[in-house]
mmCIF file of C-alpha atoms in Angstrom:
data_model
loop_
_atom_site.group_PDB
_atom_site.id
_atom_site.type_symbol
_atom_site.label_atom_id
_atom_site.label_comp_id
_atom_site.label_asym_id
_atom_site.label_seq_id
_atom_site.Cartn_x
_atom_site.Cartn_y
_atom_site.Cartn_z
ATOM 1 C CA UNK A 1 -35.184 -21.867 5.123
ATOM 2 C CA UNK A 2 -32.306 -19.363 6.572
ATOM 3 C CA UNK A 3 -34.426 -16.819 9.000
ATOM 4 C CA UNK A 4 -33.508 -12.956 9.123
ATOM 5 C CA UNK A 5 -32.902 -12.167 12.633
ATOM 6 C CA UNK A 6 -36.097 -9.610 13.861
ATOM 7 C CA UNK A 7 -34.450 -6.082 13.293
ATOM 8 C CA UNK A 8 -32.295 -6.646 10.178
ATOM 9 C CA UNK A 9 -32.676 -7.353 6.380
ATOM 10 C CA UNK A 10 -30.348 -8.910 3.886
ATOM 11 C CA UNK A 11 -30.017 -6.876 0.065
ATOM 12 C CA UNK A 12 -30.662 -9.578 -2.954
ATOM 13 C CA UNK A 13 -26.830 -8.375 -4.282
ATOM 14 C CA UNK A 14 -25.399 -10.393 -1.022
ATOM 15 C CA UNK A 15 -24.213 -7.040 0.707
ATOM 16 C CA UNK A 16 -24.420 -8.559 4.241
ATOM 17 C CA UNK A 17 -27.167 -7.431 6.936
ATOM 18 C CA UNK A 18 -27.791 -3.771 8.070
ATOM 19 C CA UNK A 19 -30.285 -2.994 10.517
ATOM 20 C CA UNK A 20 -33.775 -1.891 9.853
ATOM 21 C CA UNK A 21 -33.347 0.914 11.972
ATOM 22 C CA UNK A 22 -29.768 2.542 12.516
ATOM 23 C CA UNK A 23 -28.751 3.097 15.681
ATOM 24 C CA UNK A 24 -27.086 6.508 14.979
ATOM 25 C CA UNK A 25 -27.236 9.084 12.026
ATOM 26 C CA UNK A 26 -25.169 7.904 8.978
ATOM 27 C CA UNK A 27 -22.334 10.466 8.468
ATOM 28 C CA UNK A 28 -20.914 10.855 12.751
ATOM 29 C CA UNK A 29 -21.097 7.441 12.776
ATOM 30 C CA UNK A 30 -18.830 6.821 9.477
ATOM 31 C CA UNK A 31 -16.471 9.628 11.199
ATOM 32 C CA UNK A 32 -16.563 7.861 14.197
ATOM 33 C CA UNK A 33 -15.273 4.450 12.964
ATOM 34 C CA UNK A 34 -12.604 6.089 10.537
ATOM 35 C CA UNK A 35 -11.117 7.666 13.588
ATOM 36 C CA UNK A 36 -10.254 4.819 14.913
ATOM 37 C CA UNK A 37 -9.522 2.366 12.017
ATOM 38 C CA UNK A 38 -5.625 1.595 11.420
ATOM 39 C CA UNK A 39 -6.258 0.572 8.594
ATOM 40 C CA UNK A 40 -8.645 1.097 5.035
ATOM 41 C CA UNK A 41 -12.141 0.073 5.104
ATOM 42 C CA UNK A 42 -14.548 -0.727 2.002
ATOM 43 C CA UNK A 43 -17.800 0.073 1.688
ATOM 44 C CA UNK A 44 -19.034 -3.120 3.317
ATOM 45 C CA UNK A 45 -17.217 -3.387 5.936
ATOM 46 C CA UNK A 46 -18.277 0.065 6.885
ATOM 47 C CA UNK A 47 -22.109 -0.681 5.966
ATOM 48 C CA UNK A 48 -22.009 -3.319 8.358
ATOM 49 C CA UNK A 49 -20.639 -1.071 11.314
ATOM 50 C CA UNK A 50 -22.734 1.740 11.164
ATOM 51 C CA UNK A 51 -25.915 -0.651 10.206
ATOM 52 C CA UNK A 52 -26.802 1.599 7.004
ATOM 53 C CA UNK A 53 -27.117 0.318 3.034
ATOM 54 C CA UNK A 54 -24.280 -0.079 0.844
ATOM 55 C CA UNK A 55 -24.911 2.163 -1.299
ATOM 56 C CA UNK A 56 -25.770 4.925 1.216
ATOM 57 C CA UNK A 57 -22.716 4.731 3.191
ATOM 58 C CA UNK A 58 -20.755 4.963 -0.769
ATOM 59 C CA UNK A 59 -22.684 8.489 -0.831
ATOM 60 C CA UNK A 60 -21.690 9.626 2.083
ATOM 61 C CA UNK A 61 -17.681 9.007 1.816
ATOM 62 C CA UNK A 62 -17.923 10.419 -0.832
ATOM 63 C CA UNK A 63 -20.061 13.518 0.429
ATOM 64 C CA UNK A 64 -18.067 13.706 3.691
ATOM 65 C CA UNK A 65 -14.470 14.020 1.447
ATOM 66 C CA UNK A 66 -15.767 16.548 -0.717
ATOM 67 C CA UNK A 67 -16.902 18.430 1.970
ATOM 68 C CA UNK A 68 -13.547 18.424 4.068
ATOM 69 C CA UNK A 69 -12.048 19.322 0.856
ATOM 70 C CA UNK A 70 -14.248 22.444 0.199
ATOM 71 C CA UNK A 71 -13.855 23.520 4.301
ATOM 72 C CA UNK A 72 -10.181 23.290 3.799
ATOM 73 C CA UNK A 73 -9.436 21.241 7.142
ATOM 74 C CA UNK A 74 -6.332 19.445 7.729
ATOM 75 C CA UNK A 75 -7.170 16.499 7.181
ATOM 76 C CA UNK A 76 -9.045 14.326 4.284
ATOM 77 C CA UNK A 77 -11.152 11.107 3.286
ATOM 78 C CA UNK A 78 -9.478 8.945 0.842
ATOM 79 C CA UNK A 79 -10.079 6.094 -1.209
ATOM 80 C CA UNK A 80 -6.569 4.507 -1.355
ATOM 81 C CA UNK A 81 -5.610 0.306 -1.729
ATOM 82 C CA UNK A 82 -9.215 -0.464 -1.399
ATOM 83 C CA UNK A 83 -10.916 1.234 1.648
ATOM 84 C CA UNK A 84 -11.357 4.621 2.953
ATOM 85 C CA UNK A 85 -9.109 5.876 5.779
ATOM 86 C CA UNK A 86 -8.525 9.545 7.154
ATOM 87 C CA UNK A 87 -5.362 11.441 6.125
ATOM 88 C CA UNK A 88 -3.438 14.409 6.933
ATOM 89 C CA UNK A 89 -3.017 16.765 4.051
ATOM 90 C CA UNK A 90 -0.419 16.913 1.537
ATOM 91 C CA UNK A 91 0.271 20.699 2.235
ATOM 92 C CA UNK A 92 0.925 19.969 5.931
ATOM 93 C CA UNK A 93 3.223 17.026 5.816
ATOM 94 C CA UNK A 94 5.844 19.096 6.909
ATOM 95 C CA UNK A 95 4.370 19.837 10.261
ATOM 96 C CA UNK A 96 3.147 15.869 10.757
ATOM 97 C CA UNK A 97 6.649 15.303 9.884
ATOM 98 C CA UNK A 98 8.325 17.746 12.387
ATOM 99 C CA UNK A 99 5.866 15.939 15.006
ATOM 100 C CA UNK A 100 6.044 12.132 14.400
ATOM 101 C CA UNK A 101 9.670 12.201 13.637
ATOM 102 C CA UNK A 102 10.742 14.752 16.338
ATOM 103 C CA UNK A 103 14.491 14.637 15.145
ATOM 104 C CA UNK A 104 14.585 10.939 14.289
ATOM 105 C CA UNK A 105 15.373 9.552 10.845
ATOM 106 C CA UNK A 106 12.658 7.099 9.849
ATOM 107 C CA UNK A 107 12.944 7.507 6.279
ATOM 108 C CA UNK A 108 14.309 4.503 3.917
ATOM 109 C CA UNK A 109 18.121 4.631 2.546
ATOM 110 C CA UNK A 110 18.452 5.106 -0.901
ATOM 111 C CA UNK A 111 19.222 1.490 -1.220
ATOM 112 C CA UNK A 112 16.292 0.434 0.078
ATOM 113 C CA UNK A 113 14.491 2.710 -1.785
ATOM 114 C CA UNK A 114 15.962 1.812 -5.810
ATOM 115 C CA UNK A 115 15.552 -2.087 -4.249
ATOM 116 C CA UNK A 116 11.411 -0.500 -3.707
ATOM 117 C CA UNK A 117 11.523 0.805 -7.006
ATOM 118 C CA UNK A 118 12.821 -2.065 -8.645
ATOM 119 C CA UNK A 119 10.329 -4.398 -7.428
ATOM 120 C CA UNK A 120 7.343 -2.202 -7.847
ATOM 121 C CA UNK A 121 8.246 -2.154 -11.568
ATOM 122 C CA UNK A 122 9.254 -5.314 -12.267
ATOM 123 C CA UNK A 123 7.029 -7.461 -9.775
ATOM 124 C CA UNK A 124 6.888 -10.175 -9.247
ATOM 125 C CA UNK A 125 10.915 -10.461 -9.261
ATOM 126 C CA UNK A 126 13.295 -12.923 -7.417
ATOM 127 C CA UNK A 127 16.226 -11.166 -5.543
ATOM 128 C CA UNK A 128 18.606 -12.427 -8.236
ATOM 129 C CA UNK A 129 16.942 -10.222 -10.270
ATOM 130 C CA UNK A 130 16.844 -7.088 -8.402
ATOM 131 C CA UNK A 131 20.507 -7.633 -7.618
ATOM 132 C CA UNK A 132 21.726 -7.948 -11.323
ATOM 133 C CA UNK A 133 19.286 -4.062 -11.993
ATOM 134 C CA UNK A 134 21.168 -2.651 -9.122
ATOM 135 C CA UNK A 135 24.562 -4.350 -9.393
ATOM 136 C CA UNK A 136 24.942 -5.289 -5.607
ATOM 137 C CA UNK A 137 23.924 -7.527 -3.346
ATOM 138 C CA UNK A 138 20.183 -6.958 -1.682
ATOM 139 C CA UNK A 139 19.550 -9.527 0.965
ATOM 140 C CA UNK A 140 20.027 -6.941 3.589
ATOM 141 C CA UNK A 141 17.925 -4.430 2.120
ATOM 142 C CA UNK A 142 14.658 -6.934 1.037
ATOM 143 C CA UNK A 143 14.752 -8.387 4.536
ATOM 144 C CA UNK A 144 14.281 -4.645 5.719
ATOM 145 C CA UNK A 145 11.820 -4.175 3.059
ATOM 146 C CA UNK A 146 9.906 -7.452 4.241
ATOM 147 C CA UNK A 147 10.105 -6.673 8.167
ATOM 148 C CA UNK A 148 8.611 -3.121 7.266
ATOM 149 C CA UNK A 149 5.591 -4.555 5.061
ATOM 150 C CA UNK A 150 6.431 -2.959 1.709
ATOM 151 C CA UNK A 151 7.345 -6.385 -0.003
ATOM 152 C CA UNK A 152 5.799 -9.339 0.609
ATOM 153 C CA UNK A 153 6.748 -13.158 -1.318
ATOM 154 C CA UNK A 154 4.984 -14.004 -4.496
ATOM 155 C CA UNK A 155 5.591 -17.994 -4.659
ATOM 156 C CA UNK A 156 8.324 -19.428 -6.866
ATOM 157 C CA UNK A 157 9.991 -18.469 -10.036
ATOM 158 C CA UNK A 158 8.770 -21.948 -12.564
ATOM 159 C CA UNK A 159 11.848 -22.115 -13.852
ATOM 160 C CA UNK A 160 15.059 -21.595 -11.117
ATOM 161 C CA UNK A 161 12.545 -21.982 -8.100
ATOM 162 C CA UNK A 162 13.684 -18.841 -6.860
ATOM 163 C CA UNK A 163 11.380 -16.996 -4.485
ATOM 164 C CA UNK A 164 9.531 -13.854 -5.900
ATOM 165 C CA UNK A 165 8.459 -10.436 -4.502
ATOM 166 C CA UNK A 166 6.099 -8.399 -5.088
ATOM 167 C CA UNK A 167 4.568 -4.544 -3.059
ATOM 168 C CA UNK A 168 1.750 -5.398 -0.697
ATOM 169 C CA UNK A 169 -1.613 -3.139 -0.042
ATOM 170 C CA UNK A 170 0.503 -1.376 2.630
ATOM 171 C CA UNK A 171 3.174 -0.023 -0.071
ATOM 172 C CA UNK A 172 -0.029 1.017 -2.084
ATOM 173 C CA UNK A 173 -1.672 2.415 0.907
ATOM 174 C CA UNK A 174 1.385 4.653 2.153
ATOM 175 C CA UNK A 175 2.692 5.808 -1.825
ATOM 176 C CA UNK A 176 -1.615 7.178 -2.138
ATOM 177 C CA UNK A 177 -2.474 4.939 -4.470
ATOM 178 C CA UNK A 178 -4.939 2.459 -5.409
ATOM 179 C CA UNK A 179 -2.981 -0.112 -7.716
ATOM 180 C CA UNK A 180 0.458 -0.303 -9.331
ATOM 181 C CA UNK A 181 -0.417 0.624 -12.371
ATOM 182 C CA UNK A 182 -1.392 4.105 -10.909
ATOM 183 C CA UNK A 183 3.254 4.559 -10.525
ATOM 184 C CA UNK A 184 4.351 7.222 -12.516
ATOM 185 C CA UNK A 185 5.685 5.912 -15.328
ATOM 186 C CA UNK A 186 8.963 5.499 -14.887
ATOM 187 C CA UNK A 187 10.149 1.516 -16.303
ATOM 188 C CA UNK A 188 11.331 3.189 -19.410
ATOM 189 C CA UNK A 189 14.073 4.577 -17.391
ATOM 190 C CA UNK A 190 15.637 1.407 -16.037
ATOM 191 C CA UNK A 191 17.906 -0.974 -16.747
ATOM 192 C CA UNK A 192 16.333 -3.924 -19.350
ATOM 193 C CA UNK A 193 16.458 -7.373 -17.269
ATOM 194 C CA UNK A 194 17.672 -8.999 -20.843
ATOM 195 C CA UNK A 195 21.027 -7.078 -20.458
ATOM 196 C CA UNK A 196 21.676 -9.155 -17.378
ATOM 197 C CA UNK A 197 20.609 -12.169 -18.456
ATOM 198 C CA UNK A 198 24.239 -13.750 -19.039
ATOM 199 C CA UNK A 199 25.496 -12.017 -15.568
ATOM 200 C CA UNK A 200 23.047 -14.100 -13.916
ATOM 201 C CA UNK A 201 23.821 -17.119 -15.557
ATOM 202 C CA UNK A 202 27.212 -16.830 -14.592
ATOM 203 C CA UNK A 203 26.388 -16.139 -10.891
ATOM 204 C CA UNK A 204 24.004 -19.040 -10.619
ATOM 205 C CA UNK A 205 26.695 -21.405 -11.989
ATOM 206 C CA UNK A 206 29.324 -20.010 -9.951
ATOM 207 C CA UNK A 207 26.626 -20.384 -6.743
ATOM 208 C CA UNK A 208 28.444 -16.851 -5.942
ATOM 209 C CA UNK A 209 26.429 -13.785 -4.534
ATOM 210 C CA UNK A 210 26.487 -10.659 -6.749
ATOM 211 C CA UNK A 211 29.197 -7.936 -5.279
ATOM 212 C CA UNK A 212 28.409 -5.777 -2.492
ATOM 213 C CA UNK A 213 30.646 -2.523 -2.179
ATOM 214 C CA UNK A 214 31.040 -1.605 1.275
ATOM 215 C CA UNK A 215 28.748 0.635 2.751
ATOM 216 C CA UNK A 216 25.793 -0.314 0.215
ATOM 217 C CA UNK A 217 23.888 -1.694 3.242
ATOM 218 C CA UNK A 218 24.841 0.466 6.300
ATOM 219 C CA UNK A 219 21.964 2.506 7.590
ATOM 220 C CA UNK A 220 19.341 -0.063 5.687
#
């Protein structure tokens, strides 16, 4: 028979241990471990921090983002890829902006970014693929997509044994949204992978790389 340490319970839903009696009040102690998490964090994980039930802690997220909402701060609570994480507001990205970037260009190229977009639609895709939508080359511009944590390998393709790619949480987590099929929808509007079927065919039997006019990769 498993013993319950003295000072602790276990819920019957298998929930993980929260103390019997908190050590601090529920909401400044949520606040206090979002401020410092790099990252999302469910319900559970949180629960277990701040030593309060499940379910209470999922009332007061919730609670605590309507209530920065309705105070109008600059910041707010979200629920994005899975967890809850504190974000500045939409209406003052312009000032974050000014203030993380501080005259530097951090943003993707538009390569990179139709490369983004063309994976996030058609995931999970091998590079072959995402070359013959775009018509160039995109080995430069996945591997900057893979160092930054956007795309991330899927396994093998059954048939060519081609790696695949796919967005990771992080994508979902910096785009605001909780699962890919939350992406405006947008597929209609490119390119159908049948029309390059036979382009493909002929690049995999000529073992040549698709084209890459100059310049597509500069700045990736």
């Amino acid at each position: 028979m498993t013993e319950v340490p003295t000072g602790s319970t276990t819920d019957g839903a298998g929930e993980g241990e929260h103390l019997d009696v908190p050590v601090a009040e529920l909401r400044p102690s949520l606040e206090a471990v979002l401020m410092i998490a790099d990252q999302p964090l469910d319900s559970m994980t949180l629960a277990s921090a701040v030593g309060h039930p499940v379910v209470e802690v999922e009332a007061a997220l919730a609670a605590l983002a309507d209530e920065y909402t309705q105070q109008g701060r600059g910041f707010e609570l979200r629920n994005v890829a899975g967890g809850w994480r504190f974000y500045s507001r939409e209406e003052y990205a312009v000032v974050v902006e000014g203030f993380v970037l501080d005259g530097q260009q951090a943003r993707l190229t538009q390569a990179a970014l139709e490369t983004l977009a063309v994976v996030a639609y058609k995931q999970p895709v091998s590079r072959a693929r995402v070359s013959a939508i775009r018509g160039v080359s995109v080995d430069g511009v996945m591997r900057t997509l893979l160092t930054r944590g956007l795309v991330e390998e899927a396994g093998q393709d059954h048939e060519t044994g081609a790696n695949l790619y796919r967005t990771t949480t992080y994508f979902l987590e910096r785009i605001g949204v909780t699962s890919i099929d939350e992406l405006p929808e947008l597929a209609p509007y490119l390119p159908d992978m049948d029309d390059f079927e036979d382009e493909l065919e002929r690049v995999a039997a000529s073992g040549m790389p698709a084209p890459t006019p100059a310049g597509d990769t500069v700045g990736e």
